[in-house]
Amino acid sequence: MQIGAQRRMVMNVPWGLAVATLLVSLVGIYNLASAAKGLPTPVVKAQAVYLALGAMTVALVAWVDYRLIQRMAVPIFIINLLLLIAVKFVGHKAKGAESWLVLGPVRMQPAEFMKIGMVLMMAKYFHDDFKPTEPSYGFLRLVVPSVLAVVPIVLVLIQPDLGTALMMVFTATTLILFARIKWQVVVTLLVASVLGLGVLWNDYVRPQSEPKFTVVRHLLKKHQDARIAGWVNPESDLRGSNYHSFQSKIAVGSGGVWGKGWNQGTQTYLRYLPEQHTDFIFSVWAEEHGFFMCLFLLTLYAALLFAALTVAFNAKDRFGAFVAVGIAAMIFWQVFENVGMVTGLLPVTGITLPLMSYGGSSMLSVMLGIGLLINIGMRRHIF
Amino acid sequence: MTLGRNTEGRDLRTRLLIVGAVFGLGLLVLAINLYRLMVVRYDEFFALSKDNQYKDVRIRAARGEIRDHRGEVLVDGRPSFDVFVTPAFCLKCSTEVLPVLGEWLGWDETKRARVEQSFTAAHGPQRYQPMAVQIDLSRDQLDFLSVRLFQLAGVSIEPIARRNYRAGSAMAHVLGYMSEVTQEELNVVNDTSGSAYFLGDARGRRGVERAFESALRGSDGLRKEVVDARGKVVLDEATGQVMSSDVSAPVPGNNLVLSIDARLQAEAENVFPGKAGALIALDPQTGFIRAIVSRPSFDSNLLSRGVTAEQMAAFAADPLQPMVFRAAAEHYHPGSTFKPITLLAGLQSGSFTPHTVTNCPGGYRLGNRVWRCHKESGHGPVDARDAMQKSCDTYFYRVADTIGIDPIADMGRLFGLGASTKFSVAAEVSGIMPDAAYHQRVTPGGYTKGMALNTAIGQGDVNVTPLQLAVMYAAIANGGAVFKPQVVERVETSAGQETQSFKPELVRQIPMSEENHRLLVDALTAVVNEPGGTAFRSRLTNVMVAGKTGTAQVARLGSVRLKTEQMDYFERDHAWFAAFAPAENAELVVVVLNEHGGHGGSDAAPAAAAVFKKFFELKASDAQGFGPDWQVKAPLTAAPSVLSKPVAKRDEKPDPPAAMALMPVDAGHPSLAGDLPPTQEH
């Protein structure tokens, strides 16, 4: 039985997910080789090391029975919270945000791991709280999961890391919606969205005379404000707040159908792209490889997400399903926001493109998620 | 069995499908947006990405040279190393770059504030144009800065051709100077044709630099260099060369050829007496100016380097007003130099003939007042010629009393007085030629006969500019042709091809009878060449000079006659001398105004004599050296100074210095500063 179970587990590994993940990662390294030309740090080598570490992480995470992880969800969540708090005190500053924790040669961003921790914690809650007689969540029952989401989000927000916090908001919202909510909550959320759009319209679109009445705008940091203003009016201030967004659009658009060729992107080579090896990596790919290769990359992501949702569909229990949906949502929202921002569709926030962007923490956090997905997928017939 | 297929997890199934649909929709939106950017708007973005690669680098056109009549260079360019800041590429400019740069270059607070101000004023595409922040680096500064330049983003050093006025302050009012365009000008100027100006560019100010700005300027070339996002030039990896393409070559500005003779100009500068005033030498047959002095002057080189507001204020505060172009932009009482007008008006009226004799008892009675002649003892009986030679005031009082002020004013206006001479390269004032109507309008109490008497001798309200007087005497010399005075002869391309040439411009031909012309020339010749003439000391041995002295009273004096030296500078008389030579078929008119200089005969005429002497020496030597046409066009490519000077020397046999000032002071030596009858305040 034990041997049989093991064989079954290997058979049940979601290989499509593994292959899609590996393909995206390899495409990422190939792309980095062009994007990082002239950068002082050996980016490609480092990314290869991260990929190897990531693969080991996947194997490690997949091996441990996820029910053990389920039991450990609370401590994992608390440790992540503590790390986030620690970062506020002993964090290393980079680009104005104290989001790095330095331990000897290792530098890590706790926020990246907090995302996984939050998904695990919320999944555990929805698993434990499930009542077959009362499957829908009203306001009262949503208080606890909301708190579980809001606490880490606020901690990430004060780092400040608006981008990651935003991603966590989307991921948590996806999970809550997935948990089946009462229609009153749906209506409330709709009303809230309309109100949000109203605030956006009031603060940024509506022509106002001085003194201006704004709801949120005056609370934002200057660069955040500029980005939203630029996003609302994308053809304005091309030399200022919309500079990066516009240069990225030029890079993507000038790629055309077939692209300029690997290593031939002028926007990339002449450094018109900000953070071209991390946040704006997709622009490099688009400029050099063109529309069809962009579709190819999006298809890989689609395959990855499809495999993730299949894992959720086939999961043995609610915890597994919620974790799988949470991980899938985390990846999806990041892809959506990142590609959206480099093509001028969404405001610019510092969000990496999963598996494509250079960075160890980003790679590891995605790989943790993939490991969890594989873990859940391979154990669908166990127990 | 898995959850999704279980009844227990069946509720998740629908929602999983919804989640999948949302993900799929999201990716579809991304794909559509990519299609929009990469396929639909491809051309637009591809063009933008091409634009991005290149920085337009201006290749500045060399400004045209200004040369004299014979090709000698008066103004050209010299290299200067200037520091530029490109606002768009200057990161942390006001917090880091400018303070450091300022410290290295020793800027004071005001300078730094000024740079910062123009820095913040740059908007839009201007931010991509380098802005000059320090010009003319010294060699030490250049060495110091060039090795540290890499520390400062957006700062560069470029060699710039700077204007070089070879004779410093000579002719500064006519040549003009250069200074930076202002922000306001940019908005106006760049709307018109021609190549655009950018911050830090210089424009011609005043004089021909200004009047011929577009001709001198040329048009800039354009080179496209491949640059990265920070504006740094990208080198070709294979060759290590700057990757660039020449789009258009600069077209150098055109050269101006002036009618000035640099050698005559140098002599005029040299012999000019006193500290303020003007000297004009022009060709009476054409109106072209051969030499023009306005004192005091300013150094065009200094102004072109950029003066501070304080320096400018100091200029303005100078009581002698060096920025004022005295040759045309300031007017003065002409004094006795005006008398030919009165004489002609008298003759023209028919009331006077050349032989009409007036007795001068030392003054003229009008009503119950006596208008005094400058010679208290009187000149006795004088006819027209005598009156002119001896500058007898009484004679002219009588003319004015007889014919009134209007015929005099009409005659003056015919000769160009009271109106602009249309001298196009510098500002000028029109002077005043008063008539009865003028006095009715301006003078309290209206016109009275006494005003005509004052006007007749160039006092009262009559005011002329030295240039007007030169034009007037040119017309006397040539028989009545009033020419527009000009200083630019032609415009040539840098290759020497003529693009524009200026011909003599006749403003008016005065109907002057041959008899009157003869009389006037004869009388003016007598002023210089006969004993008793007021400029007798300034005659030349080999050339007949005809002219008229003038001593214009500036301040009303008390009953005690003061010597010039005893008077306050600004109350002293102006000394005038206006002359032409040779008396027949004149080739040169010279007008000298020695402001507050004293007497025309002693303080203005000698300078004119020296200029005449030099002129005819040059004419003789040029005729020997270059053939029959003395106005040799030296080839523009050769160095004119080398050509001209040794040749001139070959023939130089200076006249004995005694020739000019041998005669003792003559009886007619003017003491014109007598009490004049009460006139209007000047």
Coordinates of N, CA and C in Angstrom, one line a residue, chain A residues 110-256:
Chain A
P110 N 10.7 39.6 3.0 CA 9.6 38.9 3.7 C 8.3 39.0 3.0
A111 N 8.0 40.2 2.4 CA 6.7 40.4 1.8 C 6.4 39.3 0.8
E112 N 7.4 38.9 0.0 CA 7.2 37.8 -1.0 C 6.7 36.6 -0.3
F113 N 7.2 36.2 0.8 CA 6.8 35.0 1.5 C 5.5 35.2 2.3
M114 N 5.3 36.4 2.6 CA 4.0 36.7 3.3 C 2.8 36.3 2.5
K115 N 3.0 36.5 1.2 CA 1.9 36.2 0.3 C 1.4 34.8 0.4
I116 N 2.4 33.9 0.4 CA 2.2 32.4 0.6 C 1.6 32.2 2.0
G117 N 2.2 32.8 3.0 CA 1.7 32.6 4.3 C 0.3 33.0 4.5
M118 N -0.1 34.1 3.8 CA -1.5 34.6 3.9 C -2.4 33.6 3.2
V119 N -2.0 33.1 2.1 CA -2.9 32.1 1.4 C -3.1 30.8 2.2
L120 N -2.0 30.3 2.8 CA -2.1 29.1 3.7 C -3.0 29.4 4.8
M121 N -2.9 30.6 5.5 CA -3.7 30.9 6.6 C -5.1 31.0 6.3
M122 N -5.4 31.7 5.2 CA -6.8 31.9 4.8 C -7.4 30.5 4.4
A123 N -6.6 29.7 3.7 CA -7.1 28.4 3.3 C -7.5 27.5 4.5
K124 N -6.6 27.6 5.5 CA -6.8 26.8 6.7 C -8.1 27.3 7.4
Y125 N -8.3 28.6 7.4 CA -9.5 29.1 8.0 C -10.7 28.6 7.3
F126 N -10.7 28.8 6.0 CA -11.9 28.4 5.3 C -12.2 26.9 5.3
H127 N -11.1 26.1 5.4 CA -11.2 24.7 5.6 C -11.9 24.4 7.0
D128 N -11.3 25.0 8.0 CA -11.8 24.6 9.4 C -13.2 25.2 9.6
D129 N -13.5 26.3 8.9 CA -14.8 27.0 9.2 C -15.9 26.4 8.4
F130 N -15.6 25.5 7.5 CA -16.7 25.0 6.6 C -17.8 24.3 7.3
K131 N -19.1 24.8 7.1 CA -20.3 24.2 7.6 C -21.2 23.8 6.5
P132 N -21.3 22.5 6.2 CA -22.1 22.1 5.0 C -23.5 22.6 5.1
T133 N -24.1 22.8 6.3 CA -25.4 23.3 6.4 C -25.5 24.8 6.1
E134 N -24.4 25.5 6.2 CA -24.5 26.9 6.0 C -23.3 27.3 5.2
P135 N -23.4 27.0 3.9 CA -22.2 27.1 3.0 C -21.8 28.6 2.7
S136 N -22.7 29.5 2.8 CA -22.4 30.9 2.4 C -21.9 31.8 3.5
Y137 N -21.1 32.7 3.2 CA -20.5 33.6 4.2 C -21.2 34.9 4.3
G138 N -21.7 35.3 5.4 CA -22.2 36.6 5.6 C -21.1 37.5 6.2
F139 N -21.5 38.7 6.5 CA -20.6 39.7 7.0 C -19.8 39.2 8.3
L140 N -20.6 38.6 9.2 CA -20.1 38.2 10.5 C -19.0 37.2 10.3
R141 N -19.3 36.2 9.5 CA -18.3 35.1 9.3 C -17.1 35.6 8.5
L142 N -17.2 36.7 7.8 CA -16.1 37.2 7.0 C -15.1 38.0 7.9
V143 N -15.5 38.3 9.1 CA -14.6 39.2 9.9 C -13.3 38.5 10.1
V144 N -13.2 37.3 10.5 CA -12.0 36.6 10.8 C -11.1 36.5 9.6
P145 N -11.6 36.0 8.5 CA -10.7 35.9 7.3 C -10.2 37.3 6.8
S146 N -11.1 38.3 7.0 CA -10.7 39.7 6.6 C -9.6 40.1 7.4
V147 N -9.7 39.9 8.7 CA -8.6 40.3 9.6 C -7.3 39.6 9.2
L148 N -7.4 38.3 8.9 CA -6.3 37.5 8.5 C -5.6 38.1 7.3
A149 N -6.4 38.7 6.4 CA -5.8 39.3 5.2 C -5.3 40.7 5.5
V150 N -6.1 41.5 6.2 CA -5.8 42.9 6.4 C -4.5 43.1 7.2
V151 N -4.3 42.3 8.2 CA -3.1 42.5 9.1 C -1.8 42.4 8.2
P152 N -1.6 41.3 7.5 CA -0.3 41.3 6.7 C -0.3 42.3 5.6
I153 N -1.5 42.6 5.0 CA -1.5 43.6 4.0 C -1.0 45.0 4.5
V154 N -1.5 45.3 5.7 CA -1.2 46.6 6.3 C 0.3 46.6 6.6
L155 N 0.8 45.5 7.1 CA 2.3 45.4 7.4 C 3.1 45.6 6.1
V156 N 2.7 45.0 5.0 CA 3.4 45.2 3.8 C 3.3 46.6 3.3
L157 N 2.1 47.2 3.5 CA 1.8 48.5 3.0 C 2.7 49.6 3.7
I158 N 3.0 49.4 5.0 CA 3.8 50.4 5.7 C 5.3 50.2 5.4
Q159 N 5.6 49.2 4.6 CA 7.1 49.1 4.4 C 7.8 50.2 3.7
P160 N 7.3 50.9 2.7 CA 6.0 50.7 2.0 C 6.2 49.9 0.7
D161 N 5.4 49.0 0.5 CA 5.4 48.2 -0.7 C 4.0 48.1 -1.3
L162 N 3.6 49.2 -1.9 CA 2.2 49.3 -2.4 C 1.9 48.2 -3.3
G163 N 2.8 47.9 -4.2 CA 2.5 46.9 -5.3 C 2.2 45.6 -4.7
T164 N 3.1 45.1 -3.8 CA 2.8 43.7 -3.2 C 1.5 43.8 -2.4
A165 N 1.3 44.8 -1.6 CA 0.1 44.9 -0.9 C -1.1 44.8 -1.7
L166 N -1.1 45.5 -2.9 CA -2.2 45.5 -3.8 C -2.4 44.0 -4.3
M167 N -1.3 43.4 -4.6 CA -1.4 42.0 -5.1 C -2.1 41.1 -4.0
M168 N -1.7 41.4 -2.8 CA -2.3 40.6 -1.7 C -3.8 40.9 -1.5
V169 N -4.1 42.1 -1.7 CA -5.6 42.5 -1.7 C -6.3 41.7 -2.7
F170 N -5.8 41.7 -3.9 CA -6.5 40.9 -5.0 C -6.6 39.4 -4.7
T171 N -5.4 38.9 -4.2 CA -5.4 37.5 -3.9 C -6.4 37.1 -2.8
A172 N -6.4 37.9 -1.7 CA -7.3 37.7 -0.6 C -8.7 37.8 -1.1
T173 N -9.0 38.8 -1.9 CA -10.4 39.0 -2.4 C -10.8 37.8 -3.2
T174 N -9.9 37.3 -4.1 CA -10.3 36.2 -4.9 C -10.7 35.0 -4.0
L175 N -9.8 34.8 -2.9 CA -10.1 33.7 -2.0 C -11.4 33.8 -1.3
I176 N -11.7 35.0 -0.8 CA -13.0 35.3 -0.1 C -14.2 35.1 -1.0
L177 N -14.1 35.6 -2.3 CA -15.1 35.4 -3.2 C -15.3 33.9 -3.5
F178 N -14.2 33.2 -3.6 CA -14.2 31.8 -3.9 C -14.9 31.0 -2.8
A179 N -14.9 31.5 -1.6 CA -15.4 30.8 -0.4 C -17.0 30.9 -0.4
R180 N -17.5 31.5 -1.4 CA -19.0 31.6 -1.5 C -19.6 32.6 -0.5
I181 N -20.0 33.8 -0.9 CA -20.4 34.8 0.0 C -21.9 35.1 -0.3
K182 N -22.5 35.6 0.7 CA -24.0 35.9 0.6 C -24.2 37.1 -0.3
W183 N -25.4 37.2 -0.9 CA -25.6 38.2 -1.9 C -25.5 39.6 -1.3
Q184 N -25.8 39.8 0.0 CA -25.6 41.1 0.6 C -24.1 41.6 0.5
V185 N -23.2 40.6 0.7 CA -21.8 40.9 0.6 C -21.5 41.3 -0.8
V186 N -22.1 40.6 -1.8 CA -21.8 40.9 -3.2 C -22.2 42.3 -3.5
V187 N -23.5 42.6 -3.0 CA -24.0 44.0 -3.2 C -23.0 45.0 -2.6
T188 N -22.6 44.7 -1.4 CA -21.8 45.7 -0.7 C -20.5 45.9 -1.5
L189 N -19.9 44.7 -1.9 CA -18.6 44.8 -2.7 C -18.8 45.7 -4.0
L190 N -20.0 45.4 -4.6 CA -20.3 46.2 -5.8 C -20.4 47.7 -5.5
V191 N -21.1 48.0 -4.4 CA -21.3 49.4 -4.1 C -19.9 50.0 -3.8
A192 N -19.0 49.2 -3.0 CA -17.7 49.7 -2.7 C -16.9 49.9 -3.9
S193 N -17.0 49.0 -4.9 CA -16.2 49.3 -6.2 C -16.7 50.5 -6.9
V194 N -18.0 50.7 -6.9 CA -18.6 51.9 -7.5 C -18.1 53.2 -6.8
L195 N -18.1 53.1 -5.5 CA -17.6 54.2 -4.7 C -16.1 54.5 -5.0
G196 N -15.4 53.4 -5.1 CA -13.9 53.5 -5.4 C -13.7 54.2 -6.7
L197 N -14.5 53.8 -7.7 CA -14.4 54.4 -9.0 C -14.8 55.9 -8.9
G198 N -15.8 56.2 -8.1 CA -16.3 57.5 -7.9 C -15.2 58.4 -7.3
V199 N -14.5 57.8 -6.3 CA -13.4 58.6 -5.7 C -12.3 58.8 -6.7
L200 N -12.0 57.8 -7.5 CA -11.0 58.0 -8.5 C -11.4 59.1 -9.5
W201 N -12.7 59.1 -9.9 CA -13.2 60.1 -10.8 C -13.1 61.5 -10.1
N202 N -13.5 61.5 -8.9 CA -13.5 62.8 -8.2 C -12.1 63.4 -8.0
D203 N -11.2 62.5 -7.6 CA -9.8 62.9 -7.3 C -9.0 63.2 -8.5
Y204 N -9.2 62.5 -9.6 CA -8.3 62.6 -10.7 C -8.9 63.0 -12.1
V205 N -10.2 62.8 -12.3 CA -10.7 63.0 -13.6 C -11.5 64.3 -13.6
R206 N -12.3 64.5 -12.6 CA -13.2 65.7 -12.6 C -12.4 67.0 -12.6
P207 N -12.6 67.9 -13.5 CA -11.9 69.2 -13.4 C -12.4 70.0 -12.3
Q208 N -11.5 70.4 -11.4 CA -11.9 71.1 -10.2 C -11.2 72.4 -10.1
S209 N -11.8 73.4 -9.5 CA -11.1 74.6 -9.3 C -10.5 74.6 -7.8
E210 N -9.5 75.4 -7.6 CA -8.9 75.4 -6.3 C -9.8 76.0 -5.3
P211 N -9.9 75.6 -4.0 CA -9.2 74.4 -3.5 C -9.9 73.2 -3.9
K212 N -9.1 72.2 -4.2 CA -9.7 71.0 -4.7 C -10.1 70.1 -3.6
F213 N -11.3 69.5 -3.8 CA -11.8 68.5 -2.8 C -11.4 67.1 -3.2
T214 N -10.5 66.5 -2.4 CA -10.1 65.1 -2.8 C -10.4 64.2 -1.6
V215 N -10.6 63.0 -1.9 CA -10.9 62.0 -0.8 C -9.7 61.3 -0.4
V216 N -8.9 60.8 -1.3 CA -7.8 59.9 -1.0 C -6.5 60.6 -1.5
R217 N -6.6 61.4 -2.6 CA -5.4 61.8 -3.3 C -4.4 62.5 -2.4
H218 N -4.9 63.3 -1.5 CA -4.0 64.1 -0.6 C -3.2 63.2 0.4
L219 N -3.7 62.0 0.5 CA -3.1 61.1 1.5 C -1.9 60.3 0.8
L220 N -1.9 60.3 -0.5 CA -0.9 59.4 -1.2 C 0.4 60.1 -1.2
K221 N 1.5 59.3 -1.4 CA 2.8 59.9 -1.6 C 2.9 60.5 -3.0
K222 N 3.8 61.4 -3.1 CA 3.8 62.2 -4.4 C 4.0 61.2 -5.6
H223 N 4.9 60.3 -5.5 CA 5.1 59.4 -6.7 C 4.0 58.5 -7.0
Q224 N 3.3 58.1 -5.9 CA 2.1 57.3 -6.1 C 1.0 58.1 -6.8
D225 N 0.8 59.3 -6.3 CA -0.2 60.2 -6.9 C 0.1 60.5 -8.3
A226 N 1.4 60.7 -8.7 CA 1.8 61.0 -10.0 C 1.5 59.8 -10.9
R227 N 1.7 58.6 -10.4 CA 1.5 57.4 -11.2 C 0.0 57.2 -11.6
I228 N -0.8 57.5 -10.5 CA -2.2 57.3 -10.8 C -2.7 58.4 -11.8
A229 N -2.3 59.6 -11.5 CA -2.7 60.7 -12.4 C -2.2 60.4 -13.8
G230 N -1.0 59.9 -14.0 CA -0.4 59.5 -15.3 C -1.2 58.4 -15.9
W231 N -1.7 57.5 -15.1 CA -2.4 56.3 -15.6 C -3.8 56.8 -16.2
V232 N -4.4 57.7 -15.4 CA -5.7 58.2 -15.8 C -5.6 58.9 -17.1
N233 N -4.5 59.6 -17.3 CA -4.3 60.4 -18.5 C -2.9 60.1 -19.1
P234 N -2.9 58.9 -19.8 CA -1.6 58.3 -20.2 C -0.8 59.2 -21.2
E235 N -1.4 60.1 -21.9 CA -0.7 60.8 -22.9 C -0.1 62.1 -22.3
S236 N -0.3 62.3 -21.0 CA 0.2 63.6 -20.4 C 1.5 63.4 -19.8
D237 N 2.3 64.4 -19.6 CA 3.5 64.4 -18.9 C 4.4 63.3 -19.3
L238 N 4.7 63.1 -20.6 CA 5.5 62.0 -21.1 C 6.9 62.1 -20.6
R239 N 7.3 63.3 -20.3 CA 8.7 63.5 -19.8 C 8.8 63.3 -18.3
G240 N 7.7 63.3 -17.7 CA 7.7 63.2 -16.2 C 7.1 62.0 -15.7
S241 N 5.9 62.0 -15.1 CA 5.4 60.9 -14.4 C 5.1 59.7 -15.3
N242 N 4.8 60.1 -16.6 CA 4.4 59.0 -17.5 C 5.6 58.5 -18.3
Y243 N 6.8 59.0 -17.9 CA 8.0 58.7 -18.7 C 8.2 57.2 -18.8
H244 N 8.3 56.5 -17.7 CA 8.6 55.1 -17.7 C 7.5 54.3 -18.4
S245 N 6.3 54.6 -18.1 CA 5.1 53.9 -18.7 C 5.2 54.1 -20.2
F246 N 5.5 55.3 -20.7 CA 5.5 55.6 -22.1 C 6.7 54.9 -22.8
Q247 N 7.8 55.0 -22.1 CA 9.0 54.3 -22.7 C 8.8 52.8 -22.9
S248 N 8.1 52.3 -21.9 CA 7.8 50.9 -21.9 C 6.8 50.6 -23.1
K249 N 5.8 51.4 -23.2 CA 4.9 51.2 -24.3 C 5.6 51.3 -25.7
I250 N 6.6 52.3 -25.8 CA 7.3 52.4 -27.0 C 8.1 51.1 -27.2
A251 N 8.7 50.5 -26.2 CA 9.4 49.3 -26.3 C 8.5 48.2 -26.8
V252 N 7.4 48.0 -26.2 CA 6.5 46.9 -26.5 C 5.9 47.1 -27.9
G253 N 5.4 48.4 -28.2 CA 4.8 48.6 -29.5 C 5.8 48.5 -30.6
S254 N 7.1 48.9 -30.4 CA 8.1 48.9 -31.5 C 8.5 47.5 -31.7
G255 N 8.2 46.6 -30.9 CA 8.5 45.2 -31.2 C 7.8 44.6 -32.4
G256 N 6.6 45.1 -32.6 CA 5.8 44.7 -33.8 C 5.5 43.2 -33.7

